[in-house]
Amino acid sequence: MAALPFTATASDSASISSGETSTKKSSSQSDWTLNDQGCYIKIAEGKGRGVYASRVIQPQTVIEVSPVLLFSESEYEDHGRHTILDHYTFKWRDGRMALALGLGSLFNHSTHPNVTYTLDRAHECIKYASVRTINPDEELCIFYGHKLWFDPVGIAETLEPQLSLDQHDQPAFFDILAIDDEGDDTELLGPDDPNDILESDSLPFIWKKLQVDEEEENMDDIRTMQAWVVDIPDSKHIATMLNWLKRSGLESDTLAHLKRIRKKDCTSTLLLSVSSSAPLLPTNVDIGDPYQVLVPCNPALTQTSLVLKNTLWPTVYAPRRKWEPEKWSIAKVRWARDAISHILRESNQITSDELPVIAHVPRPFEDEAQLPRSFTAKDTRISTAHPLHHAAMNVIREIADFRASTSSSDIAADSLMSASPPEDSLETSCTSSNGTNYLLTGLTLFITHEPCIMCSMALLHSRVKEVFYIIPMPQTGGCGGSACLPALRGVNHRYSIAHWRPTELGAAPAHLDEKIDA
Ligand SMILES: C[S@@+](CC[C@H](N)C(=O)[O-])C[C@H]1O[C@@H](n2cnc3c(N)ncnc32)[C@H](O)[C@@H]1O
């Protein structure tokens, strides 16, 4: 490979050619930096050269913009792939391969990268940016992916950054992604494509298998719940009521597996909600009063079950089990790693007598719009002298408060934005009083310790999508430790559970005690 175009700016003439034979630079490099952000190169023990910071770099700072040299797919297949270039090139979006010039080729790999990068296709360059505060003489690393072609060193390094982090110091991959000039579908590409789906044994966590027999092929086995419905005698009001329902805020995932309308004996019945009290219905439409019926809790997994469930209420046929974990891409794993690093950092910073249990709900990976910000809560049982103030309960309550406070204003804002309400516009201000905001619907909880039985049940009620924990709690855990709440018969929601692999944590986090009651 031709020499990389670095120019030493001071008299120091140490060789920076590849390999371990290069002269080691002293740790004070500020007089010998290679770009505006003060990056310099030195030998990174066992990795060849690496890029280092000579001074503090703030989070989300663009530290390097490297132009790329592009190779066509065939040129790369026939030639580049068989040379050392194969260790330096990035997959470009359209099948071409890109060699990053400048510092871009010299960032080493870490599973806890402090640098992320975006492809700028318009300008044919790659932008590298810090994801947290970087300290002087700290190595700048990116994440190459999971299919490494070398034995990585420095991967089991401590998870804790050397300087304490302030609250603005969270990893910010997705903010950085917004740098992309096209702004649409930017991806972090490297030796692995972030959209690559990882095999389950490459994931840094292990899914717990819920031992449940859910086929529900006998009427007695079908799990049911009470739902509010209303008869619509005149079919011309169906569209009006469906429109009202959309705006009412009553719709929730809990009923997503059920059809909205049941037609029986010339009467149409509309499925409304599973709220504890009867929903307030519009008064200017000729419909009956709401009443409750039993409906299936889950979609039909088999045709036999579908026939039985349809006798209760028209049900969706979904052979894939509702709680079966979905496929995880490399990018999504990075998102989860950020969350795990976050809870570890937070729990390590607890200096009071409080238990070091941290619960965290990040903005969802797939649909950030679902939650405008992330939530983190610690255990406050000791400081509040309240036995129920576990971290998981606290975070559920914070999100509930947040969602409750925003739902009514959202609806108000929605109706204000509609300059001329449709003719059938109906009263919607009853929404929040219907109490159907399921608190953690579609969200993921990351927690240092397996939640206890109380918290696991609260999570079930909150309709959380999945729970990741680091420390199993065999005595008290409700996610498989002493019991597995979401696997119980009779519960009307299930969430997925994953245990973060201890080997992924590097040094065992000493501050996380396995004996406490989480
Ligand atoms: C893109 S280059 C990075 C710069 C490289 N260290 C150099 O001196 O040219 C990728 C190569 O760096 C080495 N490397 C990167 N990260 C490493 C790590 N964590 N452990 C060991 N080697 C690493 C591997 O040899 C890999 O093929």
Coordinates of C-alpha atoms and ligand atoms in Angstrom, one line a residue:
M1 CA 0.0 0.0 0.0
A2 CA 1.3 3.5 -0.9
A3 CA 2.4 5.6 2.1
L4 CA -0.6 7.4 3.6
P5 CA -0.5 11.2 3.1
F6 CA 0.3 12.3 6.6
T7 CA 2.6 15.2 7.1
A8 CA 4.4 15.8 10.3
T9 CA 4.2 19.4 11.2
A10 CA 7.1 19.7 13.6
S11 CA 10.6 18.6 13.6
D12 CA 9.9 15.2 15.0
S13 CA 10.7 12.9 12.2
A14 CA 9.7 9.6 13.8
S15 CA 8.7 7.0 11.2
I16 CA 4.9 6.3 11.1
S17 CA 5.1 3.6 8.5
S18 CA 2.9 0.6 9.3
G19 CA 3.7 -2.1 11.8
E20 CA 5.2 -2.5 15.2
T21 CA 8.6 -1.2 14.0
S22 CA 7.5 2.4 14.1
T23 CA 9.0 4.6 16.7
K24 CA 6.7 5.1 19.7
K25 CA 5.8 8.7 20.3
S26 CA 5.8 10.1 23.8
S27 CA 2.5 10.7 25.3
S28 CA 2.9 14.5 25.0
Q29 CA 2.1 14.9 21.3
S30 CA 0.5 18.3 21.2
D31 CA 3.4 19.7 19.1
W32 CA 2.9 16.9 16.5
T33 CA -0.6 16.7 15.5
L34 CA -2.2 15.8 12.2
N35 CA -5.4 17.7 12.0
D36 CA -7.3 20.6 13.4
Q37 CA -8.6 18.5 16.3
G38 CA -5.2 17.7 17.4
C39 CA -5.2 14.0 16.6
Y40 CA -1.8 12.2 16.4
I41 CA -0.6 8.7 15.6
K42 CA 1.3 6.4 17.8
I43 CA 1.7 2.7 18.2
A44 CA -1.2 1.1 20.0
E45 CA 0.1 -1.9 21.8
G46 CA -0.7 -5.0 19.7
K47 CA -2.7 -3.2 17.1
G48 CA -0.1 -1.4 14.9
R49 CA -0.7 2.3 14.6
G50 CA -3.6 4.0 16.2
V51 CA -5.1 7.5 16.3
Y52 CA -4.9 9.4 19.6
A53 CA -6.3 12.7 20.9
S54 CA -3.7 15.2 22.0
R55 CA -6.3 17.3 23.9
V56 CA -9.9 17.0 25.2
I57 CA -12.3 16.5 22.4
Q58 CA -15.9 17.3 23.3
P59 CA -18.8 14.9 22.4
Q60 CA -20.2 15.1 18.9
T61 CA -17.2 16.9 17.5
V62 CA -16.3 16.1 13.9
I63 CA -12.7 15.1 14.4
E64 CA -11.7 14.0 10.9
V65 CA -13.1 14.2 7.4
S66 CA -11.3 11.7 5.2
P67 CA -11.7 11.7 1.4
V68 CA -12.1 8.3 0.0
L69 CA -10.6 6.5 -3.0
L70 CA -13.4 4.4 -4.6
F71 CA -12.9 1.0 -6.2
S72 CA -15.5 -0.6 -8.5
E73 CA -16.8 -3.9 -7.3
S74 CA -15.0 -5.9 -10.0
E75 CA -11.7 -4.0 -9.6
Y76 CA -11.8 -4.7 -5.9
E77 CA -12.8 -8.4 -6.3
D78 CA -10.1 -9.0 -8.9
H79 CA -7.3 -7.0 -7.2
G80 CA -7.9 -5.0 -4.0
R81 CA -9.3 -7.9 -2.1
H82 CA -6.0 -9.8 -2.5
T83 CA -3.9 -7.1 -1.0
I84 CA -3.5 -5.3 2.3
L85 CA -6.2 -2.9 1.2
D86 CA -8.7 -5.5 2.4
H87 CA -7.9 -4.5 6.0
Y88 CA -8.5 -0.8 5.3
T89 CA -11.5 -0.5 3.0
F90 CA -15.1 0.3 3.9
K91 CA -18.1 -1.0 2.1
W92 CA -19.6 1.9 0.1
R93 CA -23.3 2.0 -0.3
D94 CA -23.5 0.9 -4.0
G95 CA -21.2 -2.1 -3.8
R96 CA -18.1 -0.2 -4.4
M97 CA -15.3 -0.2 -1.8
A98 CA -13.8 2.9 -0.3
L99 CA -10.3 3.4 1.0
A100 CA -10.3 6.3 3.5
L101 CA -7.4 8.6 3.0
G102 CA -6.0 10.7 5.8
L103 CA -6.6 9.5 9.4
G104 CA -9.6 7.5 8.3
S105 CA -7.7 4.3 7.7
L106 CA -6.0 4.3 11.0
F107 CA -8.7 4.2 13.6
N108 CA -8.5 0.8 15.4
H109 CA -11.4 -1.3 16.5
S110 CA -13.2 -1.3 19.9
T111 CA -16.4 -2.7 21.1
H112 CA -16.9 0.5 23.0
P113 CA -16.0 3.0 20.4
N114 CA -15.6 6.6 21.2
V115 CA -15.8 7.6 17.6
T116 CA -18.5 7.0 15.0
Y117 CA -18.5 7.7 11.3
T118 CA -20.9 8.5 8.5
L119 CA -20.5 8.2 4.8
D120 CA -20.9 11.4 2.9
R121 CA -21.7 10.1 -0.5
A122 CA -22.1 13.5 -2.2
H123 CA -18.6 14.6 -1.2
E124 CA -17.1 11.1 -1.3
C125 CA -15.7 11.3 2.1
I126 CA -16.2 9.7 5.6
K127 CA -16.8 11.9 8.6
Y128 CA -15.6 10.8 12.0
A129 CA -17.1 12.2 15.1
S130 CA -16.7 11.7 18.8
V131 CA -19.5 10.1 20.7
R132 CA -18.5 11.2 24.1
T133 CA -15.8 13.3 25.8
I134 CA -12.4 12.1 24.8
N135 CA -9.4 12.7 27.0
P136 CA -5.9 13.7 26.1
D137 CA -3.8 10.7 25.0
E138 CA -6.9 8.5 24.8
E139 CA -7.0 6.3 21.7
L140 CA -9.8 7.0 19.2
C141 CA -11.5 3.9 18.1
I142 CA -14.4 2.9 15.9
F143 CA -16.5 -0.3 15.8
Y144 CA -15.6 -2.6 12.9
G145 CA -18.4 -5.0 13.5
H146 CA -18.5 -8.6 14.8
K147 CA -16.8 -10.5 12.0
L148 CA -13.2 -9.5 12.8
W149 CA -10.3 -10.9 10.7
F150 CA -7.8 -10.5 13.6
D151 CA -7.5 -11.2 17.3
P152 CA -8.6 -7.9 18.9
V153 CA -6.7 -6.5 21.8
G154 CA -7.9 -3.9 24.3
I155 CA -11.5 -5.2 24.0
A156 CA -11.8 -6.2 27.6
E157 CA -10.7 -2.8 28.7
T158 CA -12.7 -1.1 31.5
L159 CA -16.0 0.1 30.5
E160 CA -15.6 3.3 32.3
P161 CA -14.1 6.3 30.5
Q162 CA -11.2 7.9 32.3
L163 CA -12.9 11.2 33.0
S164 CA -16.2 11.3 34.7
L165 CA -19.0 12.0 32.3
D166 CA -21.6 14.7 32.6
Q167 CA -25.1 14.2 31.6
H168 CA -24.6 15.6 28.1
D169 CA -21.9 13.0 27.6
Q170 CA -24.1 10.2 26.4
P171 CA -23.1 8.3 23.2
A172 CA -24.9 10.0 20.4
F173 CA -24.7 7.8 17.4
F174 CA -27.9 8.9 16.0
D175 CA -27.3 12.6 16.4
I176 CA -24.1 12.0 14.5
L177 CA -25.9 10.2 11.8
A178 CA -27.8 13.3 11.1
I179 CA -24.6 14.8 9.7
D180 CA -25.2 12.8 6.6
D181 CA -25.8 15.3 3.8
E182 CA -28.6 13.2 2.3
G183 CA -30.1 12.7 5.7
D184 CA -32.3 9.8 4.6
D185 CA -30.8 6.4 5.0
T186 CA -27.3 7.0 6.3
E187 CA -25.6 4.0 7.7
L188 CA -22.5 3.3 9.5
L189 CA -20.6 1.0 7.1
G190 CA -17.4 -0.7 7.8
P191 CA -16.0 -4.1 7.3
D192 CA -19.6 -5.2 8.3
D193 CA -22.7 -3.5 7.1
P194 CA -24.7 -2.2 10.2
N195 CA -27.8 -3.7 8.6
D196 CA -26.3 -7.1 8.7
I197 CA -28.4 -9.4 10.9
L198 CA -26.4 -11.1 13.6
E199 CA -26.8 -14.8 14.4
S200 CA -28.0 -15.3 17.9
D201 CA -24.7 -16.7 19.1
S202 CA -23.0 -13.5 17.9
L203 CA -25.3 -11.3 20.0
P204 CA -23.8 -9.8 23.2
F205 CA -26.9 -11.1 25.0
I206 CA -28.8 -14.3 25.4
W207 CA -32.6 -14.4 24.9
K208 CA -34.4 -16.3 27.5
K209 CA -36.8 -18.8 26.2
L210 CA -40.2 -18.4 27.7
Q211 CA -41.5 -21.8 28.5
V212 CA -45.1 -21.4 27.5
D213 CA -47.6 -23.5 25.6
E214 CA -49.5 -20.9 23.7
E215 CA -51.3 -22.7 21.0
E216 CA -54.6 -22.3 22.7
E217 CA -56.3 -24.9 20.7
N218 CA -59.1 -25.7 23.2
M219 CA -61.7 -23.2 24.1
D220 CA -60.7 -23.6 27.8
D221 CA -57.1 -22.6 27.0
I222 CA -57.9 -19.4 25.3
R223 CA -56.8 -16.5 27.4
T224 CA -59.3 -13.7 27.4
M225 CA -59.7 -10.2 28.7
Q226 CA -62.7 -7.8 29.1
A227 CA -62.9 -5.2 26.3
W228 CA -65.3 -2.3 25.9
V229 CA -67.4 -2.5 22.7
V230 CA -70.4 -0.5 21.3
D231 CA -73.1 -1.5 18.8
I232 CA -73.5 0.7 15.8
P233 CA -77.0 0.0 14.6
D234 CA -76.8 2.1 11.4
S235 CA -73.8 1.1 9.2
K236 CA -73.5 4.7 7.9
H237 CA -72.0 5.7 11.2
I238 CA -69.2 3.1 11.1
A239 CA -66.8 5.4 9.2
T240 CA -67.6 8.2 11.6
M241 CA -66.9 6.1 14.6
L242 CA -63.7 4.6 13.2
N243 CA -62.4 8.2 12.5
W244 CA -63.4 9.2 16.0
L245 CA -61.6 6.1 17.4
K246 CA -58.4 7.0 15.6
R247 CA -58.4 10.5 17.2
S248 CA -59.6 9.4 20.6
G249 CA -56.3 7.9 21.7
L250 CA -58.1 4.7 22.8
E251 CA -56.3 2.5 20.3
S252 CA -53.5 0.5 21.8
D253 CA -51.2 -2.4 21.0
T254 CA -53.2 -4.5 23.5
L255 CA -55.9 -4.8 20.9
A256 CA -53.7 -4.8 17.8
H257 CA -54.4 -8.5 17.2
L258 CA -58.2 -8.0 17.0
K259 CA -60.3 -6.7 14.2
R260 CA -62.0 -3.4 15.0
I261 CA -65.4 -4.3 13.7
R262 CA -67.5 -7.4 14.3
K263 CA -70.5 -8.0 12.1
K264 CA -73.0 -10.4 13.5
D265 CA -76.8 -10.7 12.8
C266 CA -76.9 -7.5 10.8
T267 CA -75.3 -5.5 13.7
S268 CA -71.9 -4.0 13.6
T269 CA -70.0 -3.8 16.9
L270 CA -66.9 -1.6 17.4
L271 CA -64.1 -2.7 19.6
L272 CA -63.1 0.3 21.8
S273 CA -60.7 -0.3 24.6
V274 CA -59.6 -2.4 27.6
S275 CA -59.8 0.5 30.0
S276 CA -61.1 -0.1 33.5
S277 CA -64.0 2.3 33.1
A278 CA -66.3 2.7 30.2
P279 CA -64.9 5.0 27.5
L280 CA -66.7 8.3 27.0
L281 CA -68.4 8.1 23.6
P282 CA -69.5 10.9 21.3
T283 CA -73.0 12.0 22.1
N284 CA -74.0 13.2 18.6
V285 CA -73.9 9.8 16.9
D286 CA -76.8 7.4 17.2
I287 CA -75.1 4.5 18.9
G288 CA -75.8 2.4 22.0
D289 CA -74.0 2.4 25.3
P290 CA -70.6 0.7 25.7
Y291 CA -70.6 -2.7 27.2
Q292 CA -67.9 -5.3 27.9
V293 CA -67.2 -8.6 26.1
L294 CA -64.5 -11.2 26.5
V295 CA -62.0 -11.1 23.7
P296 CA -58.8 -13.2 23.1
C297 CA -55.6 -11.8 24.6
N298 CA -53.4 -13.0 21.8
P299 CA -53.5 -13.5 18.0
A300 CA -54.2 -17.0 16.7
L301 CA -51.1 -19.0 16.2
T302 CA -52.8 -21.9 14.4
Q303 CA -55.8 -22.3 12.2
T304 CA -57.6 -24.3 14.9
S305 CA -57.1 -21.5 17.4
L306 CA -58.2 -18.9 14.9
V307 CA -61.6 -20.7 14.4
L308 CA -62.1 -20.8 18.2
K309 CA -61.0 -17.2 18.8
N310 CA -63.2 -15.9 16.1
T311 CA -66.2 -17.1 18.0
L312 CA -65.3 -14.6 20.7
W313 CA -64.1 -11.8 18.5
P314 CA -62.6 -11.6 15.0
T315 CA -58.9 -12.2 15.6
V316 CA -55.8 -11.8 13.5
Y317 CA -54.0 -15.0 12.4
A318 CA -50.2 -14.6 13.2
P319 CA -48.3 -17.8 13.3
R320 CA -45.2 -16.1 14.5
R321 CA -45.3 -15.9 18.2
K322 CA -45.9 -12.4 19.4
W323 CA -43.1 -12.5 22.0
E324 CA -40.5 -14.1 19.7
P325 CA -37.5 -11.9 19.6
E326 CA -37.0 -10.1 16.3
K327 CA -33.8 -10.1 14.3
W328 CA -31.0 -7.9 15.5
S329 CA -28.8 -5.9 13.2
I330 CA -25.3 -4.7 14.0
A331 CA -26.6 -1.1 14.3
K332 CA -29.3 -2.2 16.8
V333 CA -26.7 -4.1 18.8
R334 CA -24.7 -0.8 19.0
W335 CA -27.8 0.9 20.3
A336 CA -28.2 -1.7 23.0
R337 CA -24.5 -1.5 23.9
D338 CA -24.9 2.2 24.5
A339 CA -27.7 1.6 26.8
I340 CA -25.8 -1.0 28.8
S341 CA -22.7 1.2 29.0
H342 CA -25.0 4.0 30.3
I343 CA -26.5 2.0 33.1
L344 CA -23.1 0.7 34.1
R345 CA -21.7 4.2 34.3
E346 CA -24.7 5.5 36.2
S347 CA -24.6 2.7 38.8
N348 CA -20.9 3.2 39.3
Q349 CA -21.6 6.8 40.1
I350 CA -23.9 6.1 43.0
T351 CA -22.0 7.3 46.0
S352 CA -24.9 7.4 48.5
D353 CA -26.2 4.5 50.5
E354 CA -28.7 3.9 47.7
L355 CA -28.6 0.5 46.0
P356 CA -26.7 0.7 42.7
V357 CA -29.6 -0.4 40.6
I358 CA -30.2 1.6 37.4
A359 CA -33.1 1.2 35.0
H360 CA -33.0 2.9 31.6
V361 CA -35.4 3.2 28.7
P362 CA -33.8 4.7 25.6
R363 CA -35.6 6.1 22.6
P364 CA -36.6 3.0 20.6
F365 CA -34.2 2.0 17.9
E366 CA -36.8 1.5 15.2
D367 CA -39.1 4.3 15.9
E368 CA -37.5 7.1 17.9
A369 CA -40.7 9.2 17.5
Q370 CA -42.4 6.9 20.1
L371 CA -40.4 8.5 22.9
P372 CA -38.9 12.0 22.5
R373 CA -36.2 11.3 25.0
S374 CA -34.7 8.6 27.1
F375 CA -35.4 8.0 30.8
T376 CA -33.1 6.7 33.5
A377 CA -34.1 6.1 37.1
K378 CA -32.2 4.8 40.1
D379 CA -33.4 2.9 43.1
T380 CA -34.6 5.3 45.8
R381 CA -35.8 2.9 48.4
I382 CA -33.3 4.1 51.0
S383 CA -33.5 7.9 50.4
T384 CA -37.3 7.9 50.3
A385 CA -37.8 5.3 52.9
H386 CA -40.3 3.8 50.5
P387 CA -40.1 0.0 49.9
L388 CA -41.7 0.2 46.5
H389 CA -39.3 2.7 45.0
H390 CA -37.3 0.2 43.0
A391 CA -35.4 1.5 39.9
A392 CA -37.8 -0.2 37.5
M393 CA -40.9 1.1 39.2
N394 CA -39.4 4.6 39.3
V395 CA -38.6 4.6 35.6
I396 CA -42.1 3.3 34.7
R397 CA -43.6 6.0 36.8
E398 CA -41.5 8.7 35.2
I399 CA -42.5 7.6 31.7
A400 CA -46.1 7.3 32.7
D401 CA -46.1 10.8 34.1
F402 CA -44.4 12.1 31.0
R403 CA -46.7 10.3 28.6
A404 CA -49.8 11.3 30.6
S405 CA -48.7 14.9 30.6
T406 CA -48.0 15.0 26.9
S407 CA -51.0 12.9 25.6
S408 CA -53.6 15.5 26.4
S409 CA -51.6 18.4 25.0
D410 CA -50.7 16.4 21.9
I411 CA -54.4 15.9 21.2
A412 CA -55.1 19.6 21.8
A413 CA -52.3 20.4 19.5
D414 CA -53.6 18.0 16.9
S415 CA -57.0 19.5 16.9
L416 CA -55.5 23.1 16.8
M417 CA -53.5 22.1 13.7
S418 CA -56.5 21.0 11.8
A419 CA -57.8 24.2 10.3
S420 CA -61.2 22.9 9.3
P421 CA -62.2 19.8 11.3
P422 CA -63.9 17.2 9.3
E423 CA -67.7 17.2 9.3
D424 CA -67.8 14.3 11.6
S425 CA -65.3 15.8 14.0
L426 CA -66.2 14.6 17.5
E427 CA -65.2 15.4 21.0
T428 CA -61.8 13.9 21.8
S429 CA -61.0 15.6 25.1
C430 CA -62.1 12.5 26.9
T431 CA -58.9 10.6 25.9
S432 CA -56.7 10.9 28.9
S433 CA -59.6 10.2 31.2
N434 CA -60.1 6.9 29.4
G435 CA -56.8 5.8 31.0
T436 CA -55.6 3.7 28.1
N437 CA -52.1 5.0 27.8
Y438 CA -50.1 1.8 28.1
L439 CA -47.0 3.1 29.6
L440 CA -44.0 1.3 28.0
T441 CA -45.7 0.0 24.9
G442 CA -43.0 -0.7 22.3
L443 CA -40.2 0.3 24.6
T444 CA -37.1 -1.6 25.8
L445 CA -35.9 -1.5 29.4
F446 CA -32.2 -1.9 30.3
I447 CA -31.5 -2.6 33.9
T448 CA -28.4 -3.5 35.9
H449 CA -30.1 -6.3 37.9
E450 CA -32.8 -8.7 36.9
P451 CA -36.1 -7.1 38.1
C452 CA -37.8 -8.6 41.1
I453 CA -41.2 -10.2 40.9
M454 CA -43.0 -7.0 41.8
C455 CA -41.1 -5.0 39.1
S456 CA -41.5 -7.8 36.5
M457 CA -45.2 -7.7 37.0
A458 CA -45.3 -3.9 36.8
L459 CA -43.3 -4.2 33.6
L460 CA -45.9 -6.7 32.3
H461 CA -48.7 -4.3 33.1
S462 CA -46.8 -1.5 31.5
R463 CA -46.7 -3.5 28.2
V464 CA -42.9 -3.2 27.9
K465 CA -41.6 -4.8 24.8
E466 CA -38.4 -6.3 26.1
V467 CA -36.2 -6.3 29.2
F468 CA -32.3 -6.6 29.2
Y469 CA -30.6 -7.2 32.4
I470 CA -26.9 -7.6 33.4
I471 CA -26.9 -9.4 36.8
P472 CA -29.2 -12.4 37.2
M473 CA -31.0 -12.5 40.5
P474 CA -31.7 -16.2 41.2
Q475 CA -33.4 -15.6 44.6
T476 CA -35.6 -12.7 43.8
G477 CA -35.7 -12.2 40.0
G478 CA -39.1 -12.2 38.2
C479 CA -37.6 -12.6 34.7
G480 CA -36.5 -16.2 35.1
G481 CA -34.6 -16.0 38.4
S482 CA -37.1 -17.2 41.0
A483 CA -40.1 -16.9 38.6
C484 CA -40.8 -15.8 35.1
L485 CA -43.7 -13.5 35.1
P486 CA -44.2 -13.0 31.4
A487 CA -44.3 -16.8 31.0
L488 CA -47.2 -17.3 33.4
R489 CA -50.5 -18.6 32.1
G490 CA -53.2 -16.0 32.3
V491 CA -51.1 -12.9 31.8
N492 CA -52.4 -10.7 29.0
H493 CA -49.0 -9.5 27.8
R494 CA -45.6 -11.1 27.3
Y495 CA -42.3 -9.4 26.9
S496 CA -39.0 -10.7 25.7
I497 CA -36.1 -11.1 28.2
A498 CA -32.4 -11.0 27.5
H499 CA -29.4 -11.5 29.7
W500 CA -26.3 -9.5 28.7
R501 CA -23.4 -11.9 28.4
P502 CA -20.9 -11.4 31.2
T503 CA -18.1 -11.9 28.7
E504 CA -19.3 -8.7 26.9
L505 CA -18.7 -6.6 30.0
G506 CA -14.9 -6.9 30.1
A507 CA -13.9 -6.7 33.7
A508 CA -16.7 -7.8 36.0
P509 CA -18.5 -4.7 37.3
A510 CA -17.5 -5.0 40.9
H511 CA -20.1 -2.4 42.1
L512 CA -23.0 -4.6 41.0
D513 CA -23.8 -6.8 43.9
E514 CA -25.7 -10.0 43.1
K515 CA -27.2 -10.2 46.6
I516 CA -29.3 -7.1 46.6
D517 CA -33.1 -7.2 46.0
A518 CA -33.6 -5.4 42.7
Ligands
LIG1 C1 -7.9 -0.1 9.4 S1 -6.4 -0.7 10.1 C2 -6.2 0.3 11.5 C3 -4.8 0.8 11.5 C4 -3.7 -0.2 11.8 N1 -3.5 -0.4 13.2 C5 -2.4 0.2 11.2 O1 -1.4 0.3 11.9 O2 -2.4 0.4 10.0 C6 -7.0 -2.2 10.6 C7 -6.0 -3.1 11.2 O3 -5.6 -2.7 12.5 C8 -5.4 -3.8 13.4 N2 -6.4 -3.6 14.5 C9 -7.4 -2.7 14.6 N3 -8.0 -2.8 15.7 C10 -7.4 -3.7 16.4 C11 -7.6 -4.3 17.7 N4 -8.6 -3.9 18.6 N5 -6.8 -5.3 18.1 C12 -5.8 -5.7 17.3 N6 -5.5 -5.2 16.1 C13 -6.3 -4.2 15.7 C14 -5.7 -5.0 12.6 O4 -4.5 -5.5 12.2 C15 -6.5 -4.5 11.4 O5 -6.3 -5.3 10.3

